[in-house]
PDB file of C-alpha atoms in Angstrom:
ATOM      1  CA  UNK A  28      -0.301  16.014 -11.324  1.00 77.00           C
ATOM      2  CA  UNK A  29       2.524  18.441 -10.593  1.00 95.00           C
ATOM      3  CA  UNK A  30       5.943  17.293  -9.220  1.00 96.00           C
ATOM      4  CA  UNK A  31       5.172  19.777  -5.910  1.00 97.00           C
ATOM      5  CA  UNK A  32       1.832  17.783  -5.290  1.00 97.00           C
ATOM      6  CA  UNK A  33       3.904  14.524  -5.700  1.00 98.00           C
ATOM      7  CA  UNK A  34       6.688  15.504  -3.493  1.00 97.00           C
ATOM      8  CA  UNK A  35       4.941  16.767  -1.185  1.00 97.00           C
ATOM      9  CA  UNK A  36       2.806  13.241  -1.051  1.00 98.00           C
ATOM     10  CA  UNK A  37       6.436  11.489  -1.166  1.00 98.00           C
ATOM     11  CA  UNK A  38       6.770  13.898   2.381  1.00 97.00           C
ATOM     12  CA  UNK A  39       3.368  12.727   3.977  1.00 98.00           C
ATOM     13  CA  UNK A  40       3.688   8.792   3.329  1.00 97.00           C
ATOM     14  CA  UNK A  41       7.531   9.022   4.193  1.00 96.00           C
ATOM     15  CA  UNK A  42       6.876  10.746   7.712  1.00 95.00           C
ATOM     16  CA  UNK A  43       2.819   9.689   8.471  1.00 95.00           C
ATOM     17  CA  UNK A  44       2.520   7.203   6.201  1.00 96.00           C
ATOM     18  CA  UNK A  45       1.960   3.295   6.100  1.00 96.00           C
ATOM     19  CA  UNK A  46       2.804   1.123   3.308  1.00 97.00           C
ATOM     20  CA  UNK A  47       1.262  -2.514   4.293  1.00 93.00           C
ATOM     21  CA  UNK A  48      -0.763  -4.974   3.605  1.00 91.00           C
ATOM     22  CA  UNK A  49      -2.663  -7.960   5.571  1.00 88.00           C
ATOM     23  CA  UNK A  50      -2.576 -11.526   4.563  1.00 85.00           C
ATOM     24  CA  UNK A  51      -6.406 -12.691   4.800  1.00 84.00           C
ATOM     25  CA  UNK A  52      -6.278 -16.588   5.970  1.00 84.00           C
ATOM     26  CA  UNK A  53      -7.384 -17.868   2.671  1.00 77.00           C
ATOM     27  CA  UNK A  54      -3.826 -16.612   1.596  1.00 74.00           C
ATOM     28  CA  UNK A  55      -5.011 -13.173  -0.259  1.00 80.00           C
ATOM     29  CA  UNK A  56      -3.979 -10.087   0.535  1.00 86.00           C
ATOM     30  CA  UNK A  57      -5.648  -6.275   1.725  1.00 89.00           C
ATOM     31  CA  UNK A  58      -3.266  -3.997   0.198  1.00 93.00           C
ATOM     32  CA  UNK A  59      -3.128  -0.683   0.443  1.00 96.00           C
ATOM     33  CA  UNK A  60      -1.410   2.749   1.962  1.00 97.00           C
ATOM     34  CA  UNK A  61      -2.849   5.356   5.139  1.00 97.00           C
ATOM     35  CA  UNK A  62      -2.110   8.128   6.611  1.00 97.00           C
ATOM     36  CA  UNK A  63      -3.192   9.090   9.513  1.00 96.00           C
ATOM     37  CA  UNK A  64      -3.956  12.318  11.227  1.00 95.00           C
ATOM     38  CA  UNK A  65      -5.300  14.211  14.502  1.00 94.00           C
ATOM     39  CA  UNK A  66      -7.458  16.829  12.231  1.00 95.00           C
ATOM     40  CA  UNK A  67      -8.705  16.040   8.461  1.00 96.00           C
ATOM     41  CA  UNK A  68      -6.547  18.678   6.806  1.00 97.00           C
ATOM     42  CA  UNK A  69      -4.010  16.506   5.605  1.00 97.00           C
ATOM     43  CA  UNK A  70      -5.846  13.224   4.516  1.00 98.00           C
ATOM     44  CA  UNK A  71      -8.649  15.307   2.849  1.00 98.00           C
ATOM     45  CA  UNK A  72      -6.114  17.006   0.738  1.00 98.00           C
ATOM     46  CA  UNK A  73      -5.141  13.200   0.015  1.00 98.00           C
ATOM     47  CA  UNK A  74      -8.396  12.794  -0.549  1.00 98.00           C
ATOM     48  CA  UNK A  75      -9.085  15.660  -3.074  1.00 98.00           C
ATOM     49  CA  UNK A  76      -5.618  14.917  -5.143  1.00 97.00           C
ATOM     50  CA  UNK A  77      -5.932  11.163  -5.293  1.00 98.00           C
ATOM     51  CA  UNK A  78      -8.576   9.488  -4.403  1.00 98.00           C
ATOM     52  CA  UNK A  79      -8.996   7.255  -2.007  1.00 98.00           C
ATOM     53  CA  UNK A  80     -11.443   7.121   1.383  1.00 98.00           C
ATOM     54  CA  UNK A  81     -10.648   9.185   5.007  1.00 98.00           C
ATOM     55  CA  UNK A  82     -12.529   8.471   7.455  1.00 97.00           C
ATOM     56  CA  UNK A  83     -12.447   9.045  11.371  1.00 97.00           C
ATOM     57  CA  UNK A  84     -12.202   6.739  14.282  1.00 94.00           C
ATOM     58  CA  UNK A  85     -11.580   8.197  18.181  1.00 90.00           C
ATOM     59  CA  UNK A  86      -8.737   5.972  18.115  1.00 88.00           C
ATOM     60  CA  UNK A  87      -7.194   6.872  15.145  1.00 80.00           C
ATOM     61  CA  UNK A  88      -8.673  10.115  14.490  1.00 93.00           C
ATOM     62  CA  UNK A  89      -8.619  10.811  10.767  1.00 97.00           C
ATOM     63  CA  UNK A  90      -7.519   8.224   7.935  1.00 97.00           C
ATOM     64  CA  UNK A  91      -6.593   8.587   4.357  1.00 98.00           C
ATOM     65  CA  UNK A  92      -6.002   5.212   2.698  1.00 98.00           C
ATOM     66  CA  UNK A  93      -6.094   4.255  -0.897  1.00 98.00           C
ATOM     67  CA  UNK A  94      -6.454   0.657  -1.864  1.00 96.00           C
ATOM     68  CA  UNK A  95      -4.842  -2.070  -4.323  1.00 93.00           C
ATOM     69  CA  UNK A  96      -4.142  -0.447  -7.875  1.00 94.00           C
ATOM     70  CA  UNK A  97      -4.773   3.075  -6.578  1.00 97.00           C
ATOM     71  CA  UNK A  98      -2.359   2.951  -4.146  1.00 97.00           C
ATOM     72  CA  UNK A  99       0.105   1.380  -6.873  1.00 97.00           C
ATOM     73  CA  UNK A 100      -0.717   4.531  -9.229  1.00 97.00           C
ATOM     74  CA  UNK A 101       0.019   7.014  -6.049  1.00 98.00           C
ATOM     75  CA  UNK A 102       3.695   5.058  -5.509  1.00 97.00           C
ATOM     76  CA  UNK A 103       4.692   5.231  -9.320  1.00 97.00           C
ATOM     77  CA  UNK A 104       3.841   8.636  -9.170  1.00 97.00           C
ATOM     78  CA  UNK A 105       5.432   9.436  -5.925  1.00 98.00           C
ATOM     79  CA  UNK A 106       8.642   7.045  -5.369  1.00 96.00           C
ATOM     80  CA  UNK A 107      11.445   8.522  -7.209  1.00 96.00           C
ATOM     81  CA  UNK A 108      10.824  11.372  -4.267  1.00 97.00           C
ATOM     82  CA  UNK A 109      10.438   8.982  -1.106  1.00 97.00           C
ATOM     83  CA  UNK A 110      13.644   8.732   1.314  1.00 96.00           C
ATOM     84  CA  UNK A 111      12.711   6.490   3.768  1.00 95.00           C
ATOM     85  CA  UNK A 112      10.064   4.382   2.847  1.00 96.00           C
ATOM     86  CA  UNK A 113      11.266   3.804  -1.130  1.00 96.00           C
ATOM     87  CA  UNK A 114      12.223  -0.083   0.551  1.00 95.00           C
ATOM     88  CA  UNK A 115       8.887  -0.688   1.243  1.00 96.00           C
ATOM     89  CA  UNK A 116       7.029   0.922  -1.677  1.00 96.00           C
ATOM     90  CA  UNK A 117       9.380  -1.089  -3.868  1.00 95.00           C
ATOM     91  CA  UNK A 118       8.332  -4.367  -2.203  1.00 94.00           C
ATOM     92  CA  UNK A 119       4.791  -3.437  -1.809  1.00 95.00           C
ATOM     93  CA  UNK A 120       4.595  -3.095  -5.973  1.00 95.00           C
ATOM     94  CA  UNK A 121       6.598  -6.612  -6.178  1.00 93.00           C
ATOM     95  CA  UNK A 122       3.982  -7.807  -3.867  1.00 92.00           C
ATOM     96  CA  UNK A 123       1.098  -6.720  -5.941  1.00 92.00           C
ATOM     97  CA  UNK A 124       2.422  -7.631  -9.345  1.00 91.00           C
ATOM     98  CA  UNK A 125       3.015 -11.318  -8.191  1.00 87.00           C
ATOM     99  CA  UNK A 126      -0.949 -10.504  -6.535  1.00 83.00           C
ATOM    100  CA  UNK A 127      -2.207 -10.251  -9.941  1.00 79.00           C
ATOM    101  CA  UNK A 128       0.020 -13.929 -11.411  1.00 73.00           C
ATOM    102  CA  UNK A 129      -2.837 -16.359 -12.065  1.00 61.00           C
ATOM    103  CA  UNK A 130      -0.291 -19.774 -11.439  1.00 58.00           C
ATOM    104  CA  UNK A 131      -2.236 -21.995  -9.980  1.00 57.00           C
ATOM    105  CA  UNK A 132      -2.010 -25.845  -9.088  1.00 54.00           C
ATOM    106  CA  UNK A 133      -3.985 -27.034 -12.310  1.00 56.00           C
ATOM    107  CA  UNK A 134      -6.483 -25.845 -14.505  1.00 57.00           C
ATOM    108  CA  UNK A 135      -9.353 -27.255 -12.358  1.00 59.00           C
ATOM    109  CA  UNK A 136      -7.618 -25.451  -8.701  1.00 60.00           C
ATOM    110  CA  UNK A 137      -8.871 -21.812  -7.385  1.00 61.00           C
ATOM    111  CA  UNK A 138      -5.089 -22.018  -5.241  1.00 70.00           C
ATOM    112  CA  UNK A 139      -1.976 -20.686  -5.986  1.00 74.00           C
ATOM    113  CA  UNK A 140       1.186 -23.055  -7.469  1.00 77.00           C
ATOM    114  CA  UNK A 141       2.964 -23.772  -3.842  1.00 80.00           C
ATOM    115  CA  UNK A 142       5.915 -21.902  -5.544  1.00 84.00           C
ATOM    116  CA  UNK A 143       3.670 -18.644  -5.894  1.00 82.00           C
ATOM    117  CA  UNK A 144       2.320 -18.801  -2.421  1.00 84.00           C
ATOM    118  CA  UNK A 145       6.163 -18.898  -1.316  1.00 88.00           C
ATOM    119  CA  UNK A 146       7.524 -16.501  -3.274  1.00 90.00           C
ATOM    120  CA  UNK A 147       4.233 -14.033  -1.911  1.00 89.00           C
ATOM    121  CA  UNK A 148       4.739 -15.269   1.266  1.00 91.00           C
ATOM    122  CA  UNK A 149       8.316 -13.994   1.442  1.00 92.00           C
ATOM    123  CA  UNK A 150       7.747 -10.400  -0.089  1.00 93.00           C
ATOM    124  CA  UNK A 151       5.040 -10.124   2.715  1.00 92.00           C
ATOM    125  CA  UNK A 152       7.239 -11.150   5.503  1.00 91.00           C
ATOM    126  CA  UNK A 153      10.206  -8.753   3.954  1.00 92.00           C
ATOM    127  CA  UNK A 154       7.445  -5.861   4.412  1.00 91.00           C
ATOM    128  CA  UNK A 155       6.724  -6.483   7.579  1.00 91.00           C
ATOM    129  CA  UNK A 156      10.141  -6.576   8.644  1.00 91.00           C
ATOM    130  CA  UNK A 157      10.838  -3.685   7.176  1.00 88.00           C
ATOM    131  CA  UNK A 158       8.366  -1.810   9.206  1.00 80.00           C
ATOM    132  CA  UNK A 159      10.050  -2.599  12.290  1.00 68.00           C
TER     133      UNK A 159
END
């Protein structure tokens, strides 16, 4: 991957771009970034240089989006040339590295430590509010 291909990336996600993700309510989390488009140029270049899915919806109209550690790969790559959404890719990684902590209440518990959900809880929260 060249540097043009990544700051030109850094471009798209900064200005069309959505870093989020959606707490489920058994407490996980849908991670992942989009782009969204009124013709497929754009997100099927996404498409061809990272990976990912687009697809189309007459609401919408076309939607690049990569997923979990995808979209983690396409921000290490791509950060150091984002202006105005570094804040939220920076969070969004926190997020995900505290996704993949396996603290949980006792050996014989599926659930998070109380401490982990909390400390999750507020990185998601901080994202959100950042996208406002």
């Amino acid at each position: 991957m060249n540097d043009k291909i990544r700051s030109y990336t850094a471009g798209i996600i900064d200005g069309e771009g959505h870093i989020g993700c959606y707490r489920r309510p058994n407490n996980s989390y849908d991670m992942r970034i989009s782009v969204q488009m009124k013709y497929d140029k754009v997100p099927n270049w996404l498409l061809k240089n990272w990976g990912g899915i687009v697809f189309y919806s007459k609401s919408v109209k076309w939607t690049w989006r990569a997923r979990e550690t995808l979209s983690i790969k396409i921000l290490n790559e791509v950060e150091k040339y984002m202006v105005e959404k570094k804040d939220q890719s920076y969070i969004y990684k926190k997020l995900f590295n505290l996704k993949q902590k396996n603290i949980r209440i006792n050996q014989f518990s599926s659930a998070d430590s109380p401490e982990l959900l909390q400390e999750k809880d507020n990185l998601y929260l901080l994202l959100r509010e950042l996208h406002n």
